[in-house]
Coordinates of C-alpha atoms and ligand atoms in Angstrom, one line a residue:
X1 CA 9.8 -20.7 -38.5
X2 CA 9.6 -21.8 -34.8
X3 CA 13.2 -20.9 -34.4
X4 CA 12.7 -17.5 -36.0
X5 CA 9.8 -16.8 -33.6
X6 CA 11.9 -17.8 -30.7
X7 CA 14.7 -15.5 -31.7
X8 CA 12.3 -12.7 -32.2
X9 CA 10.8 -13.1 -28.8
X10 CA 14.3 -13.3 -27.3
X11 CA 15.1 -10.1 -29.0
X12 CA 12.0 -8.3 -28.0
X13 CA 12.5 -9.5 -24.4
X14 CA 15.9 -8.0 -24.4
X15 CA 14.7 -4.6 -25.4
X16 CA 12.2 -4.4 -22.6
X17 CA 14.3 -6.1 -20.0
X18 CA 14.4 -4.2 -16.7
X19 CA 16.3 -5.1 -13.6
X20 CA 14.0 -7.1 -11.3
X21 CA 15.6 -5.9 -8.1
X22 CA 13.9 -2.7 -7.0
X23 CA 13.8 -0.7 -3.9
X24 CA 12.4 2.6 -2.6
X25 CA 14.4 5.6 -1.7
X26 CA 12.6 8.3 0.3
X27 CA 15.2 11.0 0.6
X28 CA 16.0 12.0 -3.0
X29 CA 16.0 15.7 -3.7
X30 CA 13.0 17.1 -5.7
X31 CA 15.2 18.2 -8.5
X32 CA 18.0 16.0 -9.9
X33 CA 20.0 16.0 -13.0
X34 CA 20.7 12.5 -14.4
X35 CA 23.0 10.7 -13.9
X36 CA 22.5 11.3 -10.2
X37 CA 24.6 9.6 -7.5
X38 CA 22.9 9.0 -4.2
X39 CA 24.1 7.4 -1.0
X40 CA 21.5 5.0 0.5
X41 CA 21.9 4.9 4.2
X42 CA 18.6 3.5 5.4
X43 CA 19.5 0.4 7.4
X44 CA 16.5 -1.6 6.1
X45 CA 17.4 -1.0 2.4
X46 CA 21.2 -1.5 2.9
X47 CA 20.6 -4.8 4.7
X48 CA 18.2 -5.9 2.0
X49 CA 20.6 -5.1 -0.9
X50 CA 23.6 -6.5 0.8
X51 CA 22.4 -9.5 2.8
X52 CA 19.1 -10.5 1.3
X53 CA 19.6 -9.9 -2.4
X54 CA 23.4 -10.1 -2.1
X55 CA 23.9 -7.6 -4.9
X56 CA 27.4 -6.7 -6.0
X57 CA 28.7 -3.4 -7.2
X58 CA 28.1 -2.8 -10.9
X59 CA 24.7 -4.5 -10.8
X60 CA 21.7 -2.9 -12.3
X61 CA 18.6 -2.1 -10.2
X62 CA 15.4 -0.1 -10.3
X63 CA 15.2 2.7 -7.8
X64 CA 11.8 4.1 -7.0
X65 CA 11.7 7.6 -5.7
X66 CA 8.8 7.3 -3.2
X67 CA 8.2 11.1 -3.0
X68 CA 8.0 11.8 -6.7
X69 CA 6.6 8.4 -7.5
X70 CA 9.0 7.8 -10.4
X71 CA 11.2 4.8 -11.1
X72 CA 14.7 5.0 -12.4
X73 CA 17.1 2.5 -13.9
X74 CA 20.2 2.7 -11.8
X75 CA 23.6 1.0 -11.0
X76 CA 25.0 0.1 -7.7
X77 CA 28.4 1.7 -7.5
X78 CA 29.7 0.8 -4.0
X79 CA 28.3 -1.5 -1.5
X80 CA 29.6 -1.0 2.0
X81 CA 28.6 -2.1 5.4
X82 CA 26.3 0.8 6.3
X83 CA 25.7 2.4 2.9
X84 CA 25.3 1.8 -0.7
X85 CA 26.2 4.3 -3.5
X86 CA 23.7 4.2 -6.3
X87 CA 23.6 6.1 -9.6
X88 CA 20.3 6.9 -11.2
X89 CA 20.8 6.7 -14.9
X90 CA 17.4 7.1 -16.6
X91 CA 13.8 7.5 -15.9
X92 CA 11.7 4.4 -16.4
X93 CA 8.2 5.3 -15.4
X94 CA 6.1 7.7 -13.6
X95 CA 2.9 7.1 -11.6
X96 CA -0.1 7.9 -13.7
X97 CA -2.3 8.9 -10.8
X98 CA -5.4 9.3 -13.0
X99 CA -5.1 5.6 -13.8
X100 CA -5.3 4.5 -10.2
X101 CA -7.9 5.3 -7.6
X102 CA -6.6 6.6 -4.3
X103 CA -7.9 4.2 -1.7
X104 CA -7.8 5.0 2.0
X105 CA -8.6 2.2 4.3
X106 CA -9.6 2.5 7.9
X107 CA -9.6 -1.0 9.4
X108 CA -10.1 -2.5 12.8
X109 CA -6.8 -4.0 14.1
X110 CA -6.9 -7.8 13.8
X111 CA -4.8 -10.2 15.8
X112 CA -1.3 -11.4 15.0
X113 CA -0.4 -12.6 11.5
X114 CA -3.7 -11.7 10.1
X115 CA -2.9 -8.0 10.6
X116 CA 0.4 -8.4 8.7
X117 CA -1.6 -10.1 6.0
X118 CA -4.0 -7.1 5.8
X119 CA -1.0 -4.8 5.3
X120 CA 0.6 -7.0 2.8
X121 CA -2.4 -7.8 0.6
X122 CA -4.0 -4.4 0.6
X123 CA -0.7 -2.9 -0.4
X124 CA -0.4 -5.4 -3.3
X125 CA -3.8 -4.2 -4.5
X126 CA -2.7 -0.6 -4.4
X127 CA -4.1 0.9 -1.2
X128 CA -2.6 4.4 -0.5
X129 CA -3.1 4.7 3.2
X130 CA -3.9 2.3 5.9
X131 CA -5.4 3.7 9.1
X132 CA -5.5 1.0 11.9
X133 CA -8.6 1.5 14.1
X134 CA -8.9 0.8 17.8
X135 CA -12.6 0.4 18.2
X136 CA -14.7 -0.6 21.2
X137 CA -14.6 -4.3 20.3
X138 CA -11.0 -4.3 19.1
X139 CA -9.2 -7.0 21.0
X140 CA -5.6 -6.0 20.0
X141 CA -3.9 -3.5 22.2
X142 CA -1.0 -1.7 20.6
X143 CA 1.5 -0.9 23.3
X144 CA 4.7 0.2 21.7
X145 CA 3.2 2.3 18.9
X146 CA 6.4 3.6 17.4
X147 CA 8.0 0.2 17.2
X148 CA 4.9 -1.4 15.8
X149 CA 4.5 1.3 13.2
X150 CA 8.1 0.7 12.1
X151 CA 7.5 -2.9 11.6
X152 CA 4.2 -2.3 9.8
X153 CA 5.9 0.2 7.4
X154 CA 8.5 -2.5 6.6
X155 CA 5.9 -5.0 5.7
X156 CA 4.2 -2.4 3.5
X157 CA 7.5 -1.5 1.9
X158 CA 8.4 -5.1 1.0
X159 CA 4.9 -5.6 -0.4
X160 CA 5.0 -2.5 -2.5
X161 CA 8.5 -3.4 -3.9
X162 CA 7.3 -6.9 -4.6
X163 CA 4.2 -5.7 -6.4
X164 CA 6.2 -3.2 -8.3
X165 CA 4.4 -0.2 -6.9
X166 CA 5.6 3.3 -7.4
X167 CA 4.4 4.6 -4.1
X168 CA 4.7 3.6 -0.5
X169 CA 1.5 3.4 1.4
X170 CA 1.4 5.2 4.6
X171 CA 0.4 3.3 7.8
X172 CA -0.8 5.7 10.5
X173 CA -0.8 5.2 14.3
X174 CA -3.9 3.6 15.6
X175 CA -7.0 5.9 15.8
X176 CA -10.4 5.7 17.2
X177 CA -13.2 5.6 14.6
X178 CA -14.1 9.3 15.3
X179 CA -10.5 10.4 14.9
X180 CA -10.3 8.5 11.7
X181 CA -13.6 9.9 10.4
X182 CA -12.4 13.5 11.2
X183 CA -9.1 13.0 9.5
X184 CA -10.7 12.0 6.3
X185 CA -13.4 14.7 6.4
X186 CA -12.1 16.4 3.3
X187 CA -13.0 13.4 1.1
X188 CA -16.4 13.1 -0.4
X189 CA -16.7 9.3 -1.2
X190 CA -16.8 7.3 2.0
X191 CA -18.3 4.0 2.9
X192 CA -18.6 2.2 6.2
X193 CA -18.9 -1.6 5.7
X194 CA -21.5 -3.2 7.8
X195 CA -22.4 -6.8 7.9
X196 CA -26.1 -6.2 8.8
X197 CA -28.7 -3.5 8.8
X198 CA -31.7 -2.7 6.7
X199 CA -30.3 0.8 5.7
X200 CA -27.2 -0.4 4.0
X201 CA -26.9 -0.2 0.2
X202 CA -24.9 -2.7 -1.8
X203 CA -21.3 -1.6 -2.4
X204 CA -22.0 -2.2 -6.1
X205 CA -24.7 0.5 -6.1
X206 CA -22.6 3.0 -4.2
X207 CA -19.5 2.4 -6.3
X208 CA -21.3 2.9 -9.5
X209 CA -22.2 6.4 -8.3
X210 CA -18.6 7.3 -7.4
X211 CA -16.1 9.1 -9.5
X212 CA -13.0 6.9 -9.2
X213 CA -10.7 9.6 -10.4
X214 CA -11.3 11.0 -6.9
X215 CA -10.2 9.3 -3.6
X216 CA -12.4 6.8 -1.9
X217 CA -12.4 6.0 1.8
X218 CA -13.4 2.6 3.2
X219 CA -14.0 1.7 6.8
X220 CA -14.0 -1.9 7.9
X221 CA -14.8 -2.9 11.4
X222 CA -12.8 -5.2 13.7
X223 CA -13.3 -8.9 14.3
X224 CA -16.0 -8.2 16.8
X225 CA -17.8 -5.8 14.5
X226 CA -18.7 -2.1 14.9
X227 CA -20.9 -1.0 17.8
X228 CA -24.1 0.8 16.7
X229 CA -22.6 4.0 18.1
X230 CA -19.5 3.7 15.9
X231 CA -21.5 3.2 12.8
X232 CA -23.6 6.3 13.7
X233 CA -20.5 8.3 14.3
X234 CA -19.1 7.5 10.9
X235 CA -22.5 8.0 9.2
X236 CA -22.6 11.4 11.0
X237 CA -19.3 12.1 9.3
X238 CA -20.8 11.3 5.9
X239 CA -19.9 7.6 5.5
X240 CA -22.5 5.6 3.6
X241 CA -23.3 2.2 5.1
X242 CA -22.6 -0.5 2.6
X243 CA -23.0 -4.2 2.2
X244 CA -20.9 -6.8 0.6
X245 CA -23.7 -9.3 0.7
X246 CA -25.4 -11.4 3.4
X247 CA -22.4 -13.5 4.4
X248 CA -20.5 -12.3 7.4
X249 CA -16.9 -11.9 6.4
X250 CA -13.8 -11.6 8.5
X251 CA -12.5 -8.1 8.7
X252 CA -9.5 -8.9 6.5
X253 CA -11.7 -10.6 3.9
X254 CA -14.1 -7.7 3.9
X255 CA -11.1 -5.2 3.3
X256 CA -9.8 -7.3 0.5
X257 CA -13.2 -7.8 -1.2
X258 CA -14.0 -4.0 -1.0
X259 CA -10.6 -2.9 -2.4
X260 CA -10.8 -5.5 -5.1
X261 CA -14.2 -4.2 -6.1
X262 CA -12.8 -0.6 -6.4
X263 CA -9.8 -1.8 -8.4
X264 CA -12.2 -3.8 -10.7
X265 CA -14.6 -0.9 -11.1
X266 CA -12.0 1.6 -12.1
X267 CA -10.9 -0.8 -14.8
X268 CA -7.3 -1.5 -13.8
Ligands
SAH1 N1 -18.2 -10.6 14.7 C1 -19.1 -9.7 14.0 C2 -18.7 -9.7 12.5 C3 -17.6 -8.7 12.3 S1 -17.1 -8.9 10.7 C4 -20.5 -10.2 14.1 O1 -20.8 -11.3 14.0 O2 -21.3 -9.3 14.4 C5 -15.8 -7.6 10.6 C6 -16.1 -6.4 9.7 O3 -16.1 -6.9 8.4 C7 -17.4 -5.8 9.9 O4 -17.4 -4.8 11.0 C8 -17.6 -5.1 8.6 O5 -17.0 -3.9 8.5 C9 -17.0 -6.1 7.6 N2 -18.0 -7.0 7.0 C10 -18.1 -8.4 7.2 N3 -19.0 -8.9 6.5 C11 -19.6 -7.9 5.8 C12 -20.6 -7.8 4.8 N4 -21.3 -8.9 4.4 N5 -20.9 -6.6 4.2 C13 -20.2 -5.5 4.6 N6 -19.2 -5.5 5.5 C14 -18.9 -6.7 6.1

């Protein structure tokens, strides 16, 4: 009997088996007829497939169309130095956007590795957009913005691939709190996280009043905290001040705790 069960589980595993190697493609056309052959030329992806995963032609992979948010079973046809020819064979899955809350995170830039960690971990949890904030008390100065943004988007891309996401979160250039608040003006559900203040509501209370089929915007301050003026600017732009409790968390912990709460509340 034990043997029979084993065989069955082997069988059923076989039928659902999917290639574990996956990568995003951002330049597929809107309309494609399958099978569809596509030349991957992005250096980051080509390098990853050739030199990191060391894939060979004929191998099966999962290609995620980052624009349509659909994944495809595919085969690698030719692997060359600067390009990889891949053929998309069949559709595997499509993002059910209703099943996942769109989370937009504005977060004060933090130093060094901890910033990479913010990008990586919030991506794993499904953040849609990360907007780095340069606030009055931000200690990090971003000098070469384009270069930094390129590196950030690679971190996010790897994290999205690793966590089997169907979309690529966007990391914007650093913004001031006001610029950020104005850019997200169209959204109705916004919270600014504050570590003290009598007027803040618990995040729990605020979340239970939100409709999580609609986007939510979270603003987390930098290591040094928001200035009073920054909190007022955001409140003036319809952000509700919220608390995650009486303990003072580091910015990256606060971001993770708030996003986890949204993910939990929407029942993922
Ligand atoms: N150094 C500052 C603390 C900054 S904490 C001070 O001691 O005043 C960094 C950011 O994390 C804050 O700006 C806030 O957005 C968020 N945060 C930390 N703890 C929080 C809490 N208990 N509730 C809500 N937000 C919190």
